[in-house]
PDB file of C-alpha atoms in Angstrom:
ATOM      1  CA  UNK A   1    -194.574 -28.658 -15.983  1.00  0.00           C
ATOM      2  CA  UNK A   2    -192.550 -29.688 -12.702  1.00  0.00           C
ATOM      3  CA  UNK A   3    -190.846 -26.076 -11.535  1.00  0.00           C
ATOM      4  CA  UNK A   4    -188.282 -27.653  -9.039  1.00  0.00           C
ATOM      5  CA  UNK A   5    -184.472 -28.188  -8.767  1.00  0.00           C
ATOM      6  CA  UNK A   6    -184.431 -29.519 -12.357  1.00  0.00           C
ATOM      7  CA  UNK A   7    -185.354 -33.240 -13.285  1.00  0.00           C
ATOM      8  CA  UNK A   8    -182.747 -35.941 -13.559  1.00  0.00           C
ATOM      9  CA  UNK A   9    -183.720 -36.967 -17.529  1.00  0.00           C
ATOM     10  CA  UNK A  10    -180.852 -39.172 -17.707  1.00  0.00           C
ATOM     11  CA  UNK A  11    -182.843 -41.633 -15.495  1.00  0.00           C
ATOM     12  CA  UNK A  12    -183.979 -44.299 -17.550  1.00  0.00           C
ATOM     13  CA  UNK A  13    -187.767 -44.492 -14.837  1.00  0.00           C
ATOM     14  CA  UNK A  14    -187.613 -40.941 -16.251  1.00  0.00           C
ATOM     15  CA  UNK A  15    -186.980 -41.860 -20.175  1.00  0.00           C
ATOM     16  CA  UNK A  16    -183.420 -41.475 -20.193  1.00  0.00           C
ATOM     17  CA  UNK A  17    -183.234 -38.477 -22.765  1.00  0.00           C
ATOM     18  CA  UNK A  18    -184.359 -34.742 -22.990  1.00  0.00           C
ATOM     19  CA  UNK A  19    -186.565 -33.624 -25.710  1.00  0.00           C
ATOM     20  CA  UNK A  20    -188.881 -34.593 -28.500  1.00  0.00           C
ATOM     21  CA  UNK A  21    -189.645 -38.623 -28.288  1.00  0.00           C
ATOM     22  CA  UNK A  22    -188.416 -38.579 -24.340  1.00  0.00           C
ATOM     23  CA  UNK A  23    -190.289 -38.047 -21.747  1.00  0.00           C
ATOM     24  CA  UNK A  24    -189.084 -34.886 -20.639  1.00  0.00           C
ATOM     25  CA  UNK A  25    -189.769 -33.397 -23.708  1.00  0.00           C
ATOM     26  CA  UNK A  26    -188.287 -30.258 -23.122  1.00  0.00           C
ATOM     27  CA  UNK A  27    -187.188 -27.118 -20.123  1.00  0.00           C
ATOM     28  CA  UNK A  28    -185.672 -24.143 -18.783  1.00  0.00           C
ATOM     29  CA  UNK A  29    -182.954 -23.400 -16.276  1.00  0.00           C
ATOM     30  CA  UNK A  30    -183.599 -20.053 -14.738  1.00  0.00           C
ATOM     31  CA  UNK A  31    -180.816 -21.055 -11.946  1.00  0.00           C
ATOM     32  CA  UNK A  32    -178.310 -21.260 -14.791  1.00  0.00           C
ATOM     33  CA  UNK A  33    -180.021 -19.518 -17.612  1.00  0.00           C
ATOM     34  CA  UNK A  34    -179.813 -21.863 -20.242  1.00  0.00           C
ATOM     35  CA  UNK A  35    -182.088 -24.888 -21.675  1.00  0.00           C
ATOM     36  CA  UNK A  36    -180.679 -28.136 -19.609  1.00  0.00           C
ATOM     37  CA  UNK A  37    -182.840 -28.256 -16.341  1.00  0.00           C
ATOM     38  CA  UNK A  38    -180.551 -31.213 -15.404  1.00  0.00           C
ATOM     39  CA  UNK A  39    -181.160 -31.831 -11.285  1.00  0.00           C
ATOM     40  CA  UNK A  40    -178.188 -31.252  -9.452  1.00  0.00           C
ATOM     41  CA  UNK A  41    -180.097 -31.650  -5.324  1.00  0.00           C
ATOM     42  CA  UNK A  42    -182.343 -34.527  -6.464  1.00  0.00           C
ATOM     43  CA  UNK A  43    -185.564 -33.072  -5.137  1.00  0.00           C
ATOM     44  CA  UNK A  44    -187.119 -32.255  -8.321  1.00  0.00           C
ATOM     45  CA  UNK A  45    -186.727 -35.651  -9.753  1.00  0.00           C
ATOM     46  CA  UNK A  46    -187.799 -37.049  -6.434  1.00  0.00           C
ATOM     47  CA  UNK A  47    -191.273 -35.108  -7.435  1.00  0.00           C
ATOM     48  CA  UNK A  48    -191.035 -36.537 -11.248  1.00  0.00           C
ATOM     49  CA  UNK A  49    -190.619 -40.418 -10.329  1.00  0.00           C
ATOM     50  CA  UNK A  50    -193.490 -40.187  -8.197  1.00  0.00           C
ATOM     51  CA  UNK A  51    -195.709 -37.956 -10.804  1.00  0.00           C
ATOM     52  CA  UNK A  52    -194.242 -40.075 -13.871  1.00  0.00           C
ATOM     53  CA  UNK A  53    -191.958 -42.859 -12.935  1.00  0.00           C
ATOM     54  CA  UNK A  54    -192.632 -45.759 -15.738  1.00  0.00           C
ATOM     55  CA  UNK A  55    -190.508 -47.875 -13.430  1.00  0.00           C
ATOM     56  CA  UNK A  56    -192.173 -51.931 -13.781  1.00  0.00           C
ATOM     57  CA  UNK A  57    -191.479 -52.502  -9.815  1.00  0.00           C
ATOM     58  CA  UNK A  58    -192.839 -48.861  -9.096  1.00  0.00           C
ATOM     59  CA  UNK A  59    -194.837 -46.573 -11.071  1.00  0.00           C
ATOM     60  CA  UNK A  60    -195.551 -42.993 -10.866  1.00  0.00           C
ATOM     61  CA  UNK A  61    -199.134 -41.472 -10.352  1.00  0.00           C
ATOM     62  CA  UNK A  62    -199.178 -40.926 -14.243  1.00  0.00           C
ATOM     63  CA  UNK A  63    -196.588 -42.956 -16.154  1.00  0.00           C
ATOM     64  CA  UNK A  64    -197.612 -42.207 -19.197  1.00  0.00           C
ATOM     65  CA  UNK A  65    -197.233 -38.271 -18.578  1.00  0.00           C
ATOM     66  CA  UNK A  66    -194.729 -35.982 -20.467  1.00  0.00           C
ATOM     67  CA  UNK A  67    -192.460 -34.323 -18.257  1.00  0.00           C
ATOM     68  CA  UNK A  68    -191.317 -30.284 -18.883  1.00  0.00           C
ATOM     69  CA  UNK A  69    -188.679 -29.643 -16.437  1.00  0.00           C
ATOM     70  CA  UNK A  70    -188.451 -25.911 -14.708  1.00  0.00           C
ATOM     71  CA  UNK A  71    -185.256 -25.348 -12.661  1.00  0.00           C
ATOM     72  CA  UNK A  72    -185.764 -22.727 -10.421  1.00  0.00           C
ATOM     73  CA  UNK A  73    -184.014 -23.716  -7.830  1.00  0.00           C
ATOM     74  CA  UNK A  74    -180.224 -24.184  -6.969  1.00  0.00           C
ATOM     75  CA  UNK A  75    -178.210 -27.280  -5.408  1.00  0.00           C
ATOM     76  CA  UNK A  76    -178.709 -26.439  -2.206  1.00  0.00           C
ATOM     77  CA  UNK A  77    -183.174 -26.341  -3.430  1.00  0.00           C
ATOM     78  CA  UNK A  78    -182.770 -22.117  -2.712  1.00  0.00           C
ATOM     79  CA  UNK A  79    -183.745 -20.117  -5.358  1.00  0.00           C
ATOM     80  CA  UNK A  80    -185.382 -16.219  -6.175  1.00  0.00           C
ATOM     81  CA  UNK A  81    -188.772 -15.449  -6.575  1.00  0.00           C
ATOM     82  CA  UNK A  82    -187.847 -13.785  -9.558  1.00  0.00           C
ATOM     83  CA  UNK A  83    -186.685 -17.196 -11.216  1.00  0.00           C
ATOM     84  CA  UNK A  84    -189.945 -19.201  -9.812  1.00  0.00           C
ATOM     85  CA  UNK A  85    -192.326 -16.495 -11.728  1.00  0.00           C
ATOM     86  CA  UNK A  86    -189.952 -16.217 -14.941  1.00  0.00           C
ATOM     87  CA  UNK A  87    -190.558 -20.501 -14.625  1.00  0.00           C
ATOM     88  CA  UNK A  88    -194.724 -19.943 -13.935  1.00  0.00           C
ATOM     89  CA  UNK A  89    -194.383 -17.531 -17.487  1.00  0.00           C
ATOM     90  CA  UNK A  90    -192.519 -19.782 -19.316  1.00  0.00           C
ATOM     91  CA  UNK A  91    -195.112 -22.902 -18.495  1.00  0.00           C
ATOM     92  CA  UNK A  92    -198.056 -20.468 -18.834  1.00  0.00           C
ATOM     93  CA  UNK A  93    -196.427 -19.298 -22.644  1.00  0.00           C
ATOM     94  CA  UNK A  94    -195.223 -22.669 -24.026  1.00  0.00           C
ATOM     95  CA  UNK A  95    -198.685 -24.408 -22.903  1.00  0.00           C
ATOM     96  CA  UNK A  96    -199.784 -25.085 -26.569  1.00  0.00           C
ATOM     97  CA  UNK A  97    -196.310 -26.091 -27.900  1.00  0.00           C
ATOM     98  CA  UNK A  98    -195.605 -29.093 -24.938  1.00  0.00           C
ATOM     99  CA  UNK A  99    -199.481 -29.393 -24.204  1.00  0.00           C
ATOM    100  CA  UNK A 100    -198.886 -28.540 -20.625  1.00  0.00           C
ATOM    101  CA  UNK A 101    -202.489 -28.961 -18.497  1.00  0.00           C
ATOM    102  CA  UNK A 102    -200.290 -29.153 -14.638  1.00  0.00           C
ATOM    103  CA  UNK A 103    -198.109 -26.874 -13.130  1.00  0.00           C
ATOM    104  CA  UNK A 104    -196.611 -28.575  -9.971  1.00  0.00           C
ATOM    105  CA  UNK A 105    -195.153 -26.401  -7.281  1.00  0.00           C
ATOM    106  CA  UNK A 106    -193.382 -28.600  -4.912  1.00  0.00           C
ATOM    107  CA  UNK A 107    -191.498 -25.645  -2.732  1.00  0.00           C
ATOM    108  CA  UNK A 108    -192.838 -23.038  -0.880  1.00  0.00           C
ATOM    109  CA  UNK A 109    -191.779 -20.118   1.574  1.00  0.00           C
ATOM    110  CA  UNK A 110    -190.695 -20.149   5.404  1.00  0.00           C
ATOM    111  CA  UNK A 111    -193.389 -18.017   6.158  1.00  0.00           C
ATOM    112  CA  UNK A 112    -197.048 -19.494   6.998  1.00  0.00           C
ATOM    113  CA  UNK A 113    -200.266 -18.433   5.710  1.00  0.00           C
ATOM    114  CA  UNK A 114    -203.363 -19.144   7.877  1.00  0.00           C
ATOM    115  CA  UNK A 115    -205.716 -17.899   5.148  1.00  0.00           C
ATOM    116  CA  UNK A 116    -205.452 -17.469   1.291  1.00  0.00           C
ATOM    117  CA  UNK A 117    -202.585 -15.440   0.437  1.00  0.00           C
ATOM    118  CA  UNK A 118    -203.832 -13.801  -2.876  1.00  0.00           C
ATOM    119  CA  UNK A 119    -203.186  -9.761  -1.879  1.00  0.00           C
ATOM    120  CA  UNK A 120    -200.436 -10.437   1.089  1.00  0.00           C
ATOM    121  CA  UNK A 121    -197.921 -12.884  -0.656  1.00  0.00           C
ATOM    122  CA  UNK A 122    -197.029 -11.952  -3.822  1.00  0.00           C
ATOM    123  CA  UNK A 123    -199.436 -10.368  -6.320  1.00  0.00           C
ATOM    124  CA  UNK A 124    -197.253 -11.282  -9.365  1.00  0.00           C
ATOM    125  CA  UNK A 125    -197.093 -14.949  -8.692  1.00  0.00           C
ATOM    126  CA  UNK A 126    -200.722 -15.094  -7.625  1.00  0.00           C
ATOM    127  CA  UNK A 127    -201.693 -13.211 -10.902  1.00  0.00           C
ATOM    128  CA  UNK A 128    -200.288 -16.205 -12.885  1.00  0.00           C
ATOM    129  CA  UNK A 129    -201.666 -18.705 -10.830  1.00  0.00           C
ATOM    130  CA  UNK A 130    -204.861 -17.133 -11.987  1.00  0.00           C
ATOM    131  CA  UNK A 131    -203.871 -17.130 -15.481  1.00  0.00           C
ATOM    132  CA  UNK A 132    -202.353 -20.496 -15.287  1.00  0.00           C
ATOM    133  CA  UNK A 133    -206.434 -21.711 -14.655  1.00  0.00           C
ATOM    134  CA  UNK A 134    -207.979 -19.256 -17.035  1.00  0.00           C
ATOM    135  CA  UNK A 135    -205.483 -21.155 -19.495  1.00  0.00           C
ATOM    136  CA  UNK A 136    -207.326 -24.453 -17.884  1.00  0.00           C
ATOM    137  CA  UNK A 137    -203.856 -25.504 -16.788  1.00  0.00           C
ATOM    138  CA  UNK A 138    -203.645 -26.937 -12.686  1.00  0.00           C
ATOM    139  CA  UNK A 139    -201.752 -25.547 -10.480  1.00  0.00           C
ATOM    140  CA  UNK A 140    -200.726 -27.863  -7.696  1.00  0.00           C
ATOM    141  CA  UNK A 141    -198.484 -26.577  -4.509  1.00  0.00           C
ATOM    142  CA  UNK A 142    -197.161 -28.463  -1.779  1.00  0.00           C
ATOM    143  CA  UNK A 143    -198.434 -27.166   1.456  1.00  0.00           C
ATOM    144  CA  UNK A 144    -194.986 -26.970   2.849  1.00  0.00           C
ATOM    145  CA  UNK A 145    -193.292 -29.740   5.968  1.00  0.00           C
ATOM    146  CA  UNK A 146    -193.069 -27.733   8.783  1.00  0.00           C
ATOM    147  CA  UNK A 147    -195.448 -29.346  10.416  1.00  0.00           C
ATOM    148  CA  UNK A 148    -197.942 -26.645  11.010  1.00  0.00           C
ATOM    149  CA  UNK A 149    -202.007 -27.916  11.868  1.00  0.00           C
ATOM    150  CA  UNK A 150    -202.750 -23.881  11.512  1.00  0.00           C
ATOM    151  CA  UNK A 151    -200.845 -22.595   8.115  1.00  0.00           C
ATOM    152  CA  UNK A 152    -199.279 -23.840   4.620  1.00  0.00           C
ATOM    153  CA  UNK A 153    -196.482 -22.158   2.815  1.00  0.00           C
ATOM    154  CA  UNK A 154    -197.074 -19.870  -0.642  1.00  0.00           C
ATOM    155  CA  UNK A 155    -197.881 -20.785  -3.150  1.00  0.00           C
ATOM    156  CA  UNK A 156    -200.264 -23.602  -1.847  1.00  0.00           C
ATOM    157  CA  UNK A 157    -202.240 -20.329   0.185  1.00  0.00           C
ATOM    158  CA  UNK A 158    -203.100 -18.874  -3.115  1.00  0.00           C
ATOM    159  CA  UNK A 159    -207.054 -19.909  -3.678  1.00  0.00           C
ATOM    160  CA  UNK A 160    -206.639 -20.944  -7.135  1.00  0.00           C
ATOM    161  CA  UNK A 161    -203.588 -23.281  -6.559  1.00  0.00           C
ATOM    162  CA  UNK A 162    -204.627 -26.864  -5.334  1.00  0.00           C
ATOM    163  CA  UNK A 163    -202.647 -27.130  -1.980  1.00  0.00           C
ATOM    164  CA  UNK A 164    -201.581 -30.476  -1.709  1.00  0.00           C
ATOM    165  CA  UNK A 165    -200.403 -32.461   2.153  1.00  0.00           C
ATOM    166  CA  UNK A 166    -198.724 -35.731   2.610  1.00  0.00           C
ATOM    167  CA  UNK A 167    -199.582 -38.559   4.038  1.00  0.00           C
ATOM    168  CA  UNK A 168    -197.631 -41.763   5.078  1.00  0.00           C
ATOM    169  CA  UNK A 169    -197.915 -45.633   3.314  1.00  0.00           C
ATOM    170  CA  UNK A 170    -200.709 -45.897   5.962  1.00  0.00           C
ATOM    171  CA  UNK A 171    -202.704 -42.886   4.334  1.00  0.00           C
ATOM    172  CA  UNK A 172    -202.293 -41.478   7.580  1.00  0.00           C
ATOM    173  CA  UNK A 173    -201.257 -37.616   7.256  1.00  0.00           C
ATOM    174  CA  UNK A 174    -197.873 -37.367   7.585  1.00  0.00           C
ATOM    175  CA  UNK A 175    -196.623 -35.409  11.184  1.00  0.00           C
ATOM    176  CA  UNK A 176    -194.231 -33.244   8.980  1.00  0.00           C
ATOM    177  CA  UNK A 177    -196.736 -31.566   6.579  1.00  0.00           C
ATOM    178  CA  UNK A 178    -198.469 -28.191   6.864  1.00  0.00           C
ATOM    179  CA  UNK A 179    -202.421 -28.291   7.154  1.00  0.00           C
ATOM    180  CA  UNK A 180    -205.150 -25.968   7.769  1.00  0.00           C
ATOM    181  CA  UNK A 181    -208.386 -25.406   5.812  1.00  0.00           C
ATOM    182  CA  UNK A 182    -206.226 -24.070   2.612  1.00  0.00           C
ATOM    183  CA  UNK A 183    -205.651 -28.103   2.201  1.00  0.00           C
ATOM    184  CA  UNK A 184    -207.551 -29.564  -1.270  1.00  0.00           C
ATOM    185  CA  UNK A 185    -206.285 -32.642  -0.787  1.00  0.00           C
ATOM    186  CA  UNK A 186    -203.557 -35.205   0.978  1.00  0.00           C
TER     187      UNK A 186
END
């Protein structure tokens, strides 16, 4: 379940279709409020091609992955907090019907966290990160690109969310992203 800017579906490296037999079997707009989460910044299929790309030259992580798209964010990749946990409920309550077992967070807030942000960032959002994993579904965040060695953006501060960093094609960590000991993994 990618909650982003939407995912491009008409991309054949990203099955070329929305819904059942496609890869991205199915969504939400929350920007729009309707049920095409069609990408209109790019950023959110940027995060599916490398998750699920079944390009032969290039494949993603998991090419064989179904894709639920969650647009929660607008053109410009802005969006309301109220939209990103209406798009955490709606993974959390249509787990069983599109066997969702990952929830990827690739966005995150301007402000830093230099510890785990459970009681200080949002309670709401952090309460269904919790019930995200008591539903044995992942939650991965993006530690944010500010390029911060002392904090990471919410949600990747929330202790049950696997805060994820970049690195470069050298697997060297990349200067841009956010690290500090809140980082699971680069």
């Amino acid at each position: 379940c990618i909650i982003d800017t939407g995912v491009n579906y008409t991309h054949p490296d990203l099955g070329g279709c929305l819904g059942t037999n496609c890869k991205v079997v199915g969504g939400h707009d929350f920007v729009s409020d309707d049920e095409d989460p069609l990408d209109d910044q790019g950023h959110g299929t940027h995060v599916a091609g490398i998750i699920a790309s079944n390009n032969t030259i290039t494949s993603g992580i998991a090419p064989n992955a179904s894709i639920v798209s969650i647009k929660v964010l607008d053109d410009n990749g802005t969006g309301y907090t109220s939209d990103l946990i209406s798009g955490l409920e709606w993974c959390i309550n249509n787990a069983t019907a599109f066997n969702i077992n990952t929830i990827s967070l690739s966005l995150g807030t301007a402000n830093l966290f230099t510890t785990n942000c459970d009681s200080t960032y949002n309670t709401q959002i952090t309460g269904l990160v919790n019930d995200a994993i008591s539903n044995n579904i992942s939650v991965i965040a993006a530690s944010g690109n500010d390029g911060s060695i002392t904090g990471v953006s919410a949600p990747s501060c929330i202790i049950n969310s696997t805060s994820v960093g970049s690195t470069d094609k050298s697997d060297s960590i990349s200067s841009f992203t956010n690290r500090n000991s809140l980082v699971d993994l680069l």
